[in-house]
Amino acid sequence: MPVTWLIPSILLLALIGYWAGRARALAVAGGDTRALHSLPGHHGGHVALFASAPALALLVVWLLTQPFVINGRVAELIPDSANSATGEGPSAALMMSEVRRVAAGLDLAVREGVITAGQADSPRTGADDMRAWLAGVGVALGGETGPWVLPAAQRYRALSATGHLMMTIAVIALSAAGLAGALRRVRPQFRARDVTERAVKAGLFAAASIAILTTLGIVLSLVFNTIEFLRLYPAVDFFFGLTWAPSFGGGSELGILPLLWGTLSISVIALAVATPIGLFAAVYLSEYATPAIRAFAKPLLEVLAGIPTTVYGLFALQIVGPLLVSAFGEGGVLGVTWMGSGTAAMTAGLVLGVMLIPFISSLSDDIINAVPQTLRDGSLSLGATRSETIRQVVLPAALPGIAGAILLAASRAIGETMIVVLGAGAAARLSLNPFEAMTTITAKIVSQLTGDTDFSSPEALVAFALGMTLFVLTLALNALALYIVRTYREQYE
Amino acid sequence: MYDTPLTEADVSTEDAKILARNVQVHYGTTHAIKDVSVAIGDKAVTAFIGPSGCGKSTFLRCLNRMNDTIDACRVRGTILLDGDDIYHRRVDPVQLRARVGMVFQKPNPFPKSVYDNVAYGPRIHGLANSRADLDRIVEKSLRRAALWEEVKDRLSAPGTGLSGGQQQRLCIARAVATEPEVLLMDEPCSALDPIATAQIEDLIYELRDRFSVVIVTHSMQQAARISQKTAFFHLGHLVEFGETGQIFTNPQDPRTESYITGRIG
Ligand SMILES: Nc1ncnc2c1ncn2[C@@H]1O[C@H](COP(=O)(O)OP(=O)(O)O)[C@@H](O)[C@H]1O
Ligand SMILES: [Mg+2]
């Protein structure tokens, strides 16, 4: 039975268990649910749980371990000579995948009726037959396939088939045993509710762990590749190098400082745009706007947050860049020549700032709304005007939250890629002129990993080191945001 | 006798600090205050009593135009402060509120230091010419609120860190710092324990020397202890208004009697 059928079967057993458990609970109680410690539904849930959870766990473990066991057994048939024939012959892993490909081809041939199962598994089958069959179902083999491939593939098929059969039997048996065992435990005093409560807790815990483990996995993959990179490239040159000039031929200079500088410049410009505008918009929306205006303007502002960043990037490239050039560029209205081309830190920063406005305004609006009305009343009743009240009471009370919102926006700015790629250019440059092209860490991560990449070269691995730096940077920002919010809370609550 | 609303004749217009005539308040379609006329004396404590939702807070908030901040609220009728209509077009509610201070049900100190809380009003209205001047106002206000001794060593600590009773006295100090003529208090003790309540009551009793105090309370005993005049509201009507002693010992209206003996609440 394929796995796609096994899982529904277990769930069906669980469903049967649920109804059986319920029915049995009602039966042992003589139809009076008050005689039961737990509700019949809890008993049903308990039986369903024992019918499904252990069986599913076994299924997962089996599926994870079976390939290892089979690979081990099949590897015995792969001659060492294949490895050592030439200096750099195909690795064992490559040969293993060849075996798997042949086995899968045979499966397909049997399924399509080209051959019978007996033919596929017959030891008399020759390599030429095999080649013909596989070609018949559209599986092409590599030019040189050793004679050992076919027996290995046949053993692979046989082992897989038995393994699968054993798994099906074991899983179904475990499911049925769990069902029967749990059903026998149904008594009026049995605390089925506690079992289901614990199951709920375990399920929620598992969900939380997956989120945390994923983060951990991401960090670990970054860490290992970063370490690998730092073995190939000196850390001092990476962290303090003033030039970014990768060349896949070798002799790259991979200094992070120009990228860091670009990231920081663009983020600072973006925040300088987004913070005041976003904050004023939030104050207007929460303190001055009539309900009608608010109902109209708030969703509109939030639509801005839903625009894909690529579209913002196009906007930067097509409109903002040329507009800035016509003001700050050669022959522009201001008569200065600060700006050479449309792609510049300023272009990307401004557009990134526009993208962050709804982010800051929406968060700040919620925070300002959370400031208790009694504080506003207190200030107004002392004869303060509305704007005095906002400046002196509402905003100070909302400040920790607003600071948190700004820092969150800052980590968004640092992590943004598309606007930067399209708006800021690609030149990694340490320049004090924001009207010049710059580039950021994120943009360079993309460009280092696009195209044909050899993942063992420092030019590709540097992407992980850059990613790690980015991760540490945003983590520090978020930690700072939390710290600020906490200290303020302690002070005023 | 009962059900006849108080006529203007019942309201003595002499030495009244606030004179309200035929005040009507609507929240959208809710008619919250129905034709209320009342005279609030100077240098005296007036208590508003009545069951929840009868409009005590609403009427109190009319007296310093705090209802202006509620969009749905419409006030009609006349309210005179020292003979001047406070709802006149030319009256700035912001200045009015400096003359008519307010203390709320729940203590609401600002998230600032004790000092800055008290100095808030004087700073806004430019009442102090120098830092020393401001220090003096803060100290005087805190002394009037009977809080000085407790906080004089921690004026720079956050006002929100004080106990509930201290917070409420801080709010009173904050209100008296702007030297108002009238002090409105909306159930100022309902969030406090008995000891803090007793302290606030003593305080109100003393404040009477300088201010005209209007207090909303749910405690008959409190009204009886600290007020000279009592107004009983019921379903938006001012049912009875008179000397506190007379209201509690010899109420004229059966609704008043039912309320003070605990039959409507
Ligand atoms: N902001 C408001 N919006 C609409 N109706 C209100 C508002 N405030 C009070 N009301 C209504 O006005 C009436 C009087 O309320 P309130 O003055 O708070 O009574 P009290 O203070 O005596 O308990 C109640 O019916 C209440 O529902
Ligand atoms: Mg009230």
PDB file of C-alpha atoms in Angstrom, chain B:
ATOM      1  CA  MET B   1     -45.347  67.700  44.575  1.00  0.00           C
ATOM      2  CA  TYR B   2     -43.285  64.968  42.994  1.00  0.00           C
ATOM      3  CA  ASP B   3     -42.631  64.759  39.247  1.00  0.00           C
ATOM      4  CA  THR B   4     -42.789  68.526  39.006  1.00  0.00           C
ATOM      5  CA  PRO B   5     -39.320  69.490  37.851  1.00  0.00           C
ATOM      6  CA  LEU B   6     -37.466  71.999  39.918  1.00  0.00           C
ATOM      7  CA  THR B   7     -38.397  75.460  38.770  1.00  0.00           C
ATOM      8  CA  GLU B   8     -35.983  78.296  38.566  1.00  0.00           C
ATOM      9  CA  ALA B   9     -37.532  79.730  41.682  1.00  0.00           C
ATOM     10  CA  ASP B  10     -36.042  76.825  43.611  1.00  0.00           C
ATOM     11  CA  VAL B  11     -32.585  77.729  42.475  1.00  0.00           C
ATOM     12  CA  SER B  12     -31.161  80.542  44.469  1.00  0.00           C
ATOM     13  CA  THR B  13     -29.221  82.729  42.100  1.00  0.00           C
ATOM     14  CA  GLU B  14     -27.379  84.672  44.741  1.00  0.00           C
ATOM     15  CA  ASP B  15     -23.795  83.719  45.487  1.00  0.00           C
ATOM     16  CA  ALA B  16     -23.991  80.886  42.949  1.00  0.00           C
ATOM     17  CA  LYS B  17     -20.695  80.046  41.332  1.00  0.00           C
ATOM     18  CA  ILE B  18     -22.279  78.011  38.579  1.00  0.00           C
ATOM     19  CA  LEU B  19     -25.806  78.444  37.416  1.00  0.00           C
ATOM     20  CA  ALA B  20     -27.275  75.889  35.030  1.00  0.00           C
ATOM     21  CA  ARG B  21     -30.622  76.526  33.404  1.00  0.00           C
ATOM     22  CA  ASN B  22     -32.680  74.042  31.381  1.00  0.00           C
ATOM     23  CA  VAL B  23     -29.698  71.954  30.353  1.00  0.00           C
ATOM     24  CA  GLN B  24     -30.425  69.163  27.871  1.00  0.00           C
ATOM     25  CA  VAL B  25     -27.815  66.686  26.718  1.00  0.00           C
ATOM     26  CA  HIS B  26     -28.157  64.210  23.863  1.00  0.00           C
ATOM     27  CA  TYR B  27     -25.737  61.499  22.849  1.00  0.00           C
ATOM     28  CA  GLY B  28     -26.942  60.882  19.320  1.00  0.00           C
ATOM     29  CA  THR B  29     -30.473  59.739  20.018  1.00  0.00           C
ATOM     30  CA  THR B  30     -29.976  59.072  23.746  1.00  0.00           C
ATOM     31  CA  HIS B  31     -31.455  61.840  25.854  1.00  0.00           C
ATOM     32  CA  ALA B  32     -29.044  61.759  28.778  1.00  0.00           C
ATOM     33  CA  ILE B  33     -29.866  64.995  30.656  1.00  0.00           C
ATOM     34  CA  LYS B  34     -33.427  66.251  30.685  1.00  0.00           C
ATOM     35  CA  ASP B  35     -34.019  69.877  31.502  1.00  0.00           C
ATOM     36  CA  VAL B  36     -31.758  70.254  34.503  1.00  0.00           C
ATOM     37  CA  SER B  37     -31.441  73.532  36.357  1.00  0.00           C
ATOM     38  CA  VAL B  38     -29.189  73.884  39.338  1.00  0.00           C
ATOM     39  CA  ALA B  39     -27.157  76.484  41.245  1.00  0.00           C
ATOM     40  CA  ILE B  40     -23.796  75.474  42.621  1.00  0.00           C
ATOM     41  CA  GLY B  41     -22.529  77.586  45.478  1.00  0.00           C
ATOM     42  CA  ASP B  42     -19.095  79.049  45.899  1.00  0.00           C
ATOM     43  CA  LYS B  43     -16.754  77.740  48.592  1.00  0.00           C
ATOM     44  CA  ALA B  44     -18.970  74.764  49.223  1.00  0.00           C
ATOM     45  CA  VAL B  45     -19.130  71.079  48.366  1.00  0.00           C
ATOM     46  CA  THR B  46     -22.025  69.936  46.209  1.00  0.00           C
ATOM     47  CA  ALA B  47     -22.627  66.207  45.867  1.00  0.00           C
ATOM     48  CA  PHE B  48     -24.333  64.552  42.898  1.00  0.00           C
ATOM     49  CA  ILE B  49     -25.895  61.226  43.752  1.00  0.00           C
ATOM     50  CA  GLY B  50     -28.078  58.822  41.841  1.00  0.00           C
ATOM     51  CA  PRO B  51     -28.106  55.358  40.296  1.00  0.00           C
ATOM     52  CA  SER B  52     -25.601  54.414  37.578  1.00  0.00           C
ATOM     53  CA  GLY B  53     -26.375  55.749  34.128  1.00  0.00           C
ATOM     54  CA  CYS B  54     -28.607  58.563  35.407  1.00  0.00           C
ATOM     55  CA  GLY B  55     -26.350  61.216  33.870  1.00  0.00           C
ATOM     56  CA  LYS B  56     -24.229  62.470  36.799  1.00  0.00           C
ATOM     57  CA  SER B  57     -20.966  62.245  34.882  1.00  0.00           C
ATOM     58  CA  THR B  58     -22.563  63.696  31.783  1.00  0.00           C
ATOM     59  CA  PHE B  59     -23.814  66.722  33.671  1.00  0.00           C
ATOM     60  CA  LEU B  60     -20.514  67.151  35.486  1.00  0.00           C
ATOM     61  CA  ARG B  61     -18.651  67.131  32.186  1.00  0.00           C
ATOM     62  CA  CYS B  62     -20.949  69.855  30.871  1.00  0.00           C
ATOM     63  CA  LEU B  63     -19.581  72.171  33.528  1.00  0.00           C
ATOM     64  CA  ASN B  64     -16.074  72.248  32.032  1.00  0.00           C
ATOM     65  CA  ARG B  65     -17.111  71.453  28.467  1.00  0.00           C
ATOM     66  CA  MET B  66     -15.308  68.105  28.503  1.00  0.00           C
ATOM     67  CA  ASN B  67     -18.294  66.854  26.523  1.00  0.00           C
ATOM     68  CA  ASP B  68     -16.966  68.837  23.577  1.00  0.00           C
ATOM     69  CA  THR B  69     -14.446  66.033  23.061  1.00  0.00           C
ATOM     70  CA  ILE B  70     -17.244  63.521  22.424  1.00  0.00           C
ATOM     71  CA  ASP B  71     -18.458  63.828  18.836  1.00  0.00           C
ATOM     72  CA  ALA B  72     -21.951  62.499  19.446  1.00  0.00           C
ATOM     73  CA  CYS B  73     -22.654  64.784  22.406  1.00  0.00           C
ATOM     74  CA  ARG B  74     -24.982  67.806  22.041  1.00  0.00           C
ATOM     75  CA  VAL B  75     -25.552  70.233  24.922  1.00  0.00           C
ATOM     76  CA  ARG B  76     -28.419  72.751  25.012  1.00  0.00           C
ATOM     77  CA  GLY B  77     -29.470  75.244  27.667  1.00  0.00           C
ATOM     78  CA  THR B  78     -27.398  77.784  29.568  1.00  0.00           C
ATOM     79  CA  ILE B  79     -24.597  77.290  32.027  1.00  0.00           C
ATOM     80  CA  LEU B  80     -23.218  80.430  33.657  1.00  0.00           C
ATOM     81  CA  LEU B  81     -19.903  80.611  35.477  1.00  0.00           C
ATOM     82  CA  ASP B  82     -19.802  83.817  37.501  1.00  0.00           C
ATOM     83  CA  GLY B  83     -22.621  85.052  35.302  1.00  0.00           C
ATOM     84  CA  ASP B  84     -20.916  84.355  31.969  1.00  0.00           C
ATOM     85  CA  ASP B  85     -22.248  81.750  29.560  1.00  0.00           C
ATOM     86  CA  ILE B  86     -19.565  79.085  29.209  1.00  0.00           C
ATOM     87  CA  TYR B  87     -21.098  77.798  25.964  1.00  0.00           C
ATOM     88  CA  HIS B  88     -20.880  81.214  24.361  1.00  0.00           C
ATOM     89  CA  ARG B  89     -19.164  81.250  20.971  1.00  0.00           C
ATOM     90  CA  ARG B  90     -16.354  83.435  22.224  1.00  0.00           C
ATOM     91  CA  VAL B  91     -15.451  81.265  25.186  1.00  0.00           C
ATOM     92  CA  ASP B  92     -12.356  79.172  24.661  1.00  0.00           C
ATOM     93  CA  PRO B  93     -12.970  75.778  26.283  1.00  0.00           C
ATOM     94  CA  VAL B  94      -9.245  75.442  26.863  1.00  0.00           C
ATOM     95  CA  GLN B  95      -9.249  78.525  29.090  1.00  0.00           C
ATOM     96  CA  LEU B  96     -12.462  77.499  30.736  1.00  0.00           C
ATOM     97  CA  ARG B  97     -10.900  74.211  31.795  1.00  0.00           C
ATOM     98  CA  ALA B  98      -8.090  76.067  33.501  1.00  0.00           C
ATOM     99  CA  ARG B  99     -10.777  77.673  35.690  1.00  0.00           C
ATOM    100  CA  VAL B 100     -12.821  74.524  36.167  1.00  0.00           C
ATOM    101  CA  GLY B 101     -10.540  71.622  37.042  1.00  0.00           C
ATOM    102  CA  MET B 102     -11.455  67.974  37.041  1.00  0.00           C
ATOM    103  CA  VAL B 103     -10.480  64.797  38.857  1.00  0.00           C
ATOM    104  CA  PHE B 104     -11.524  61.472  37.372  1.00  0.00           C
ATOM    105  CA  GLN B 105     -12.821  58.186  38.687  1.00  0.00           C
ATOM    106  CA  LYS B 106      -9.642  56.274  37.986  1.00  0.00           C
ATOM    107  CA  PRO B 107      -6.397  57.992  38.966  1.00  0.00           C
ATOM    108  CA  ASN B 108      -4.782  58.991  35.673  1.00  0.00           C
ATOM    109  CA  PRO B 109      -1.321  60.392  36.367  1.00  0.00           C
ATOM    110  CA  PHE B 110       0.679  61.106  33.223  1.00  0.00           C
ATOM    111  CA  PRO B 111       3.670  58.886  32.474  1.00  0.00           C
ATOM    112  CA  LYS B 112       5.936  61.605  33.845  1.00  0.00           C
ATOM    113  CA  SER B 113       7.614  62.366  37.155  1.00  0.00           C
ATOM    114  CA  VAL B 114       5.599  63.463  40.175  1.00  0.00           C
ATOM    115  CA  TYR B 115       6.993  66.967  39.714  1.00  0.00           C
ATOM    116  CA  ASP B 116       6.160  67.140  36.014  1.00  0.00           C
ATOM    117  CA  ASN B 117       2.662  65.876  36.653  1.00  0.00           C
ATOM    118  CA  VAL B 118       1.938  68.771  39.004  1.00  0.00           C
ATOM    119  CA  ALA B 119       3.853  71.287  36.894  1.00  0.00           C
ATOM    120  CA  TYR B 120       1.965  70.276  33.748  1.00  0.00           C
ATOM    121  CA  GLY B 121      -0.889  72.795  34.062  1.00  0.00           C
ATOM    122  CA  PRO B 122       1.206  75.739  35.311  1.00  0.00           C
ATOM    123  CA  ARG B 123       3.655  75.204  32.463  1.00  0.00           C
ATOM    124  CA  ILE B 124       0.919  75.113  29.839  1.00  0.00           C
ATOM    125  CA  HIS B 125      -0.697  78.262  31.165  1.00  0.00           C
ATOM    126  CA  GLY B 126       2.565  80.039  31.861  1.00  0.00           C
ATOM    127  CA  LEU B 127       1.772  80.499  35.544  1.00  0.00           C
ATOM    128  CA  ALA B 128       5.383  80.427  36.693  1.00  0.00           C
ATOM    129  CA  ASN B 129       8.015  83.002  35.800  1.00  0.00           C
ATOM    130  CA  SER B 130      10.994  81.004  36.984  1.00  0.00           C
ATOM    131  CA  ARG B 131      12.027  77.581  38.047  1.00  0.00           C
ATOM    132  CA  ALA B 132      11.840  78.666  41.685  1.00  0.00           C
ATOM    133  CA  ASP B 133       8.355  79.944  41.088  1.00  0.00           C
ATOM    134  CA  LEU B 134       7.357  76.603  39.592  1.00  0.00           C
ATOM    135  CA  ASP B 135       8.971  74.744  42.501  1.00  0.00           C
ATOM    136  CA  ARG B 136       6.848  76.817  44.848  1.00  0.00           C
ATOM    137  CA  ILE B 137       3.636  76.106  42.950  1.00  0.00           C
ATOM    138  CA  VAL B 138       4.400  72.382  42.893  1.00  0.00           C
ATOM    139  CA  GLU B 139       5.110  72.301  46.609  1.00  0.00           C
ATOM    140  CA  LYS B 140       2.013  74.322  47.456  1.00  0.00           C
ATOM    141  CA  SER B 141      -0.201  72.125  45.321  1.00  0.00           C
ATOM    142  CA  LEU B 142       1.222  68.925  46.764  1.00  0.00           C
ATOM    143  CA  ARG B 143       0.730  70.296  50.280  1.00  0.00           C
ATOM    144  CA  ARG B 144      -2.875  71.181  49.486  1.00  0.00           C
ATOM    145  CA  ALA B 145      -3.401  67.647  48.252  1.00  0.00           C
ATOM    146  CA  ALA B 146      -1.833  66.355  51.502  1.00  0.00           C
ATOM    147  CA  LEU B 147       0.802  64.515  49.495  1.00  0.00           C
ATOM    148  CA  TRP B 148       3.904  66.653  50.029  1.00  0.00           C
ATOM    149  CA  GLU B 149       5.251  64.801  53.030  1.00  0.00           C
ATOM    150  CA  GLU B 150       4.989  61.469  51.230  1.00  0.00           C
ATOM    151  CA  VAL B 151       6.626  62.439  47.939  1.00  0.00           C
ATOM    152  CA  LYS B 152       8.946  65.323  48.733  1.00  0.00           C
ATOM    153  CA  ASP B 153      11.957  62.998  48.504  1.00  0.00           C
ATOM    154  CA  ARG B 154      10.950  61.435  45.218  1.00  0.00           C
ATOM    155  CA  LEU B 155       9.648  64.244  43.092  1.00  0.00           C
ATOM    156  CA  SER B 156      11.514  62.880  40.106  1.00  0.00           C
ATOM    157  CA  ALA B 157      10.109  59.358  40.451  1.00  0.00           C
ATOM    158  CA  PRO B 158       7.371  58.452  37.976  1.00  0.00           C
ATOM    159  CA  GLY B 159       3.889  59.430  39.113  1.00  0.00           C
ATOM    160  CA  THR B 160       2.590  56.095  37.942  1.00  0.00           C
ATOM    161  CA  GLY B 161       4.739  54.365  40.563  1.00  0.00           C
ATOM    162  CA  LEU B 162       2.726  55.746  43.499  1.00  0.00           C
ATOM    163  CA  SER B 163      -0.023  53.813  45.282  1.00  0.00           C
ATOM    164  CA  GLY B 164      -3.615  54.227  44.118  1.00  0.00           C
ATOM    165  CA  GLY B 165      -4.537  56.704  46.846  1.00  0.00           C
ATOM    166  CA  GLN B 166      -1.345  58.667  46.318  1.00  0.00           C
ATOM    167  CA  GLN B 167      -1.986  58.721  42.574  1.00  0.00           C
ATOM    168  CA  GLN B 168      -5.449  60.172  43.130  1.00  0.00           C
ATOM    169  CA  ARG B 169      -4.059  62.842  45.463  1.00  0.00           C
ATOM    170  CA  LEU B 170      -1.432  63.557  42.813  1.00  0.00           C
ATOM    171  CA  CYS B 171      -4.251  64.100  40.331  1.00  0.00           C
ATOM    172  CA  ILE B 172      -5.908  66.473  42.793  1.00  0.00           C
ATOM    173  CA  ALA B 173      -2.617  68.328  43.248  1.00  0.00           C
ATOM    174  CA  ARG B 174      -2.302  68.494  39.475  1.00  0.00           C
ATOM    175  CA  ALA B 175      -5.797  69.948  39.215  1.00  0.00           C
ATOM    176  CA  VAL B 176      -5.347  72.549  41.979  1.00  0.00           C
ATOM    177  CA  ALA B 177      -1.957  73.629  40.590  1.00  0.00           C
ATOM    178  CA  THR B 178      -3.657  75.687  37.893  1.00  0.00           C
ATOM    179  CA  GLU B 179      -5.580  77.573  40.624  1.00  0.00           C
ATOM    180  CA  PRO B 180      -9.042  76.655  39.349  1.00  0.00           C
ATOM    181  CA  GLU B 181     -12.145  78.218  40.859  1.00  0.00           C
ATOM    182  CA  VAL B 182     -14.222  75.083  40.616  1.00  0.00           C
ATOM    183  CA  LEU B 183     -13.079  71.501  41.105  1.00  0.00           C
ATOM    184  CA  LEU B 184     -15.167  68.736  39.554  1.00  0.00           C
ATOM    185  CA  MET B 185     -14.651  65.230  40.905  1.00  0.00           C
ATOM    186  CA  ASP B 186     -16.227  62.197  39.278  1.00  0.00           C
ATOM    187  CA  GLU B 187     -16.338  59.375  41.839  1.00  0.00           C
ATOM    188  CA  PRO B 188     -12.786  60.170  42.955  1.00  0.00           C
ATOM    189  CA  CYS B 189     -12.750  57.443  45.588  1.00  0.00           C
ATOM    190  CA  SER B 190     -14.401  54.550  43.814  1.00  0.00           C
ATOM    191  CA  ALA B 191     -11.076  52.932  42.891  1.00  0.00           C
ATOM    192  CA  LEU B 192      -9.539  53.415  46.340  1.00  0.00           C
ATOM    193  CA  ASP B 193      -9.380  51.488  49.597  1.00  0.00           C
ATOM    194  CA  PRO B 194     -11.090  52.844  52.746  1.00  0.00           C
ATOM    195  CA  ILE B 195      -7.954  54.465  54.182  1.00  0.00           C
ATOM    196  CA  ALA B 196      -7.142  56.304  50.973  1.00  0.00           C
ATOM    197  CA  THR B 197     -10.812  57.243  50.718  1.00  0.00           C
ATOM    198  CA  ALA B 198     -10.759  58.777  54.185  1.00  0.00           C
ATOM    199  CA  GLN B 199      -7.661  60.793  53.262  1.00  0.00           C
ATOM    200  CA  ILE B 200      -9.313  62.121  50.110  1.00  0.00           C
ATOM    201  CA  GLU B 201     -12.468  62.996  52.023  1.00  0.00           C
ATOM    202  CA  ASP B 202     -10.485  65.002  54.575  1.00  0.00           C
ATOM    203  CA  LEU B 203      -8.810  66.712  51.702  1.00  0.00           C
ATOM    204  CA  ILE B 204     -12.073  67.647  49.988  1.00  0.00           C
ATOM    205  CA  TYR B 205     -13.365  68.995  53.250  1.00  0.00           C
ATOM    206  CA  GLU B 206     -10.374  71.333  53.428  1.00  0.00           C
ATOM    207  CA  LEU B 207     -10.467  72.285  49.761  1.00  0.00           C
ATOM    208  CA  ARG B 208     -13.924  73.724  50.347  1.00  0.00           C
ATOM    209  CA  ASP B 209     -12.287  76.843  51.859  1.00  0.00           C
ATOM    210  CA  ARG B 210     -10.850  77.868  48.522  1.00  0.00           C
ATOM    211  CA  PHE B 211     -12.816  76.175  45.808  1.00  0.00           C
ATOM    212  CA  SER B 212     -16.277  75.349  44.784  1.00  0.00           C
ATOM    213  CA  VAL B 213     -16.237  71.547  44.729  1.00  0.00           C
ATOM    214  CA  VAL B 214     -18.695  69.331  42.856  1.00  0.00           C
ATOM    215  CA  ILE B 215     -18.361  65.630  43.585  1.00  0.00           C
ATOM    216  CA  VAL B 216     -20.152  62.658  42.100  1.00  0.00           C
ATOM    217  CA  THR B 217     -20.345  59.798  44.562  1.00  0.00           C
ATOM    218  CA  HIS B 218     -22.059  56.472  45.001  1.00  0.00           C
ATOM    219  CA  SER B 219     -21.628  56.521  48.742  1.00  0.00           C
ATOM    220  CA  MET B 220     -24.444  58.187  50.681  1.00  0.00           C
ATOM    221  CA  GLN B 221     -22.228  58.328  53.740  1.00  0.00           C
ATOM    222  CA  GLN B 222     -19.594  60.148  51.784  1.00  0.00           C
ATOM    223  CA  ALA B 223     -22.096  62.651  50.444  1.00  0.00           C
ATOM    224  CA  ALA B 224     -23.478  63.165  53.930  1.00  0.00           C
ATOM    225  CA  ARG B 225     -20.036  63.617  55.474  1.00  0.00           C
ATOM    226  CA  ILE B 226     -18.484  66.076  53.077  1.00  0.00           C
ATOM    227  CA  SER B 227     -21.159  68.011  51.197  1.00  0.00           C
ATOM    228  CA  GLN B 228     -23.322  70.979  52.066  1.00  0.00           C
ATOM    229  CA  LYS B 229     -25.694  70.574  49.142  1.00  0.00           C
ATOM    230  CA  THR B 230     -26.830  67.370  47.454  1.00  0.00           C
ATOM    231  CA  ALA B 231     -28.457  66.831  44.071  1.00  0.00           C
ATOM    232  CA  PHE B 232     -30.255  63.580  43.319  1.00  0.00           C
ATOM    233  CA  PHE B 233     -30.396  62.561  39.658  1.00  0.00           C
ATOM    234  CA  HIS B 234     -32.638  59.875  38.272  1.00  0.00           C
ATOM    235  CA  LEU B 235     -32.949  58.836  34.612  1.00  0.00           C
ATOM    236  CA  GLY B 236     -31.572  62.146  33.401  1.00  0.00           C
ATOM    237  CA  HIS B 237     -33.815  64.262  35.643  1.00  0.00           C
ATOM    238  CA  LEU B 238     -32.658  66.325  38.563  1.00  0.00           C
ATOM    239  CA  VAL B 239     -35.204  64.994  41.024  1.00  0.00           C
ATOM    240  CA  GLU B 240     -34.262  66.849  44.132  1.00  0.00           C
ATOM    241  CA  PHE B 241     -31.708  69.423  45.148  1.00  0.00           C
ATOM    242  CA  GLY B 242     -31.209  70.908  48.566  1.00  0.00           C
ATOM    243  CA  GLU B 243     -29.317  71.018  51.831  1.00  0.00           C
ATOM    244  CA  THR B 244     -27.535  67.716  52.341  1.00  0.00           C
ATOM    245  CA  GLY B 245     -29.003  67.274  55.799  1.00  0.00           C
ATOM    246  CA  GLN B 246     -32.490  67.819  54.545  1.00  0.00           C
ATOM    247  CA  ILE B 247     -32.101  65.456  51.569  1.00  0.00           C
ATOM    248  CA  PHE B 248     -30.922  62.651  53.796  1.00  0.00           C
ATOM    249  CA  THR B 249     -33.277  63.148  56.717  1.00  0.00           C
ATOM    250  CA  ASN B 250     -36.361  64.529  55.092  1.00  0.00           C
ATOM    251  CA  PRO B 251     -36.458  63.904  51.326  1.00  0.00           C
ATOM    252  CA  GLN B 252     -39.348  65.508  49.537  1.00  0.00           C
ATOM    253  CA  ASP B 253     -39.543  63.106  46.621  1.00  0.00           C
ATOM    254  CA  PRO B 254     -40.372  59.412  47.068  1.00  0.00           C
ATOM    255  CA  ARG B 255     -37.745  58.511  44.443  1.00  0.00           C
ATOM    256  CA  THR B 256     -35.082  60.211  46.552  1.00  0.00           C
ATOM    257  CA  GLU B 257     -36.270  58.384  49.591  1.00  0.00           C
ATOM    258  CA  SER B 258     -36.241  55.029  47.805  1.00  0.00           C
ATOM    259  CA  TYR B 259     -32.735  55.676  46.589  1.00  0.00           C
ATOM    260  CA  ILE B 260     -31.206  56.752  49.873  1.00  0.00           C
ATOM    261  CA  THR B 261     -32.853  53.887  51.686  1.00  0.00           C
ATOM    262  CA  GLY B 262     -31.476  51.512  49.059  1.00  0.00           C
ATOM    263  CA  ARG B 263     -34.563  50.555  47.130  1.00  0.00           C
ATOM    264  CA  ILE B 264     -33.493  51.924  43.730  1.00  0.00           C
ATOM    265  CA  GLY B 265     -29.919  51.575  42.696  1.00  0.00           C
TER     266      GLY B 265
END
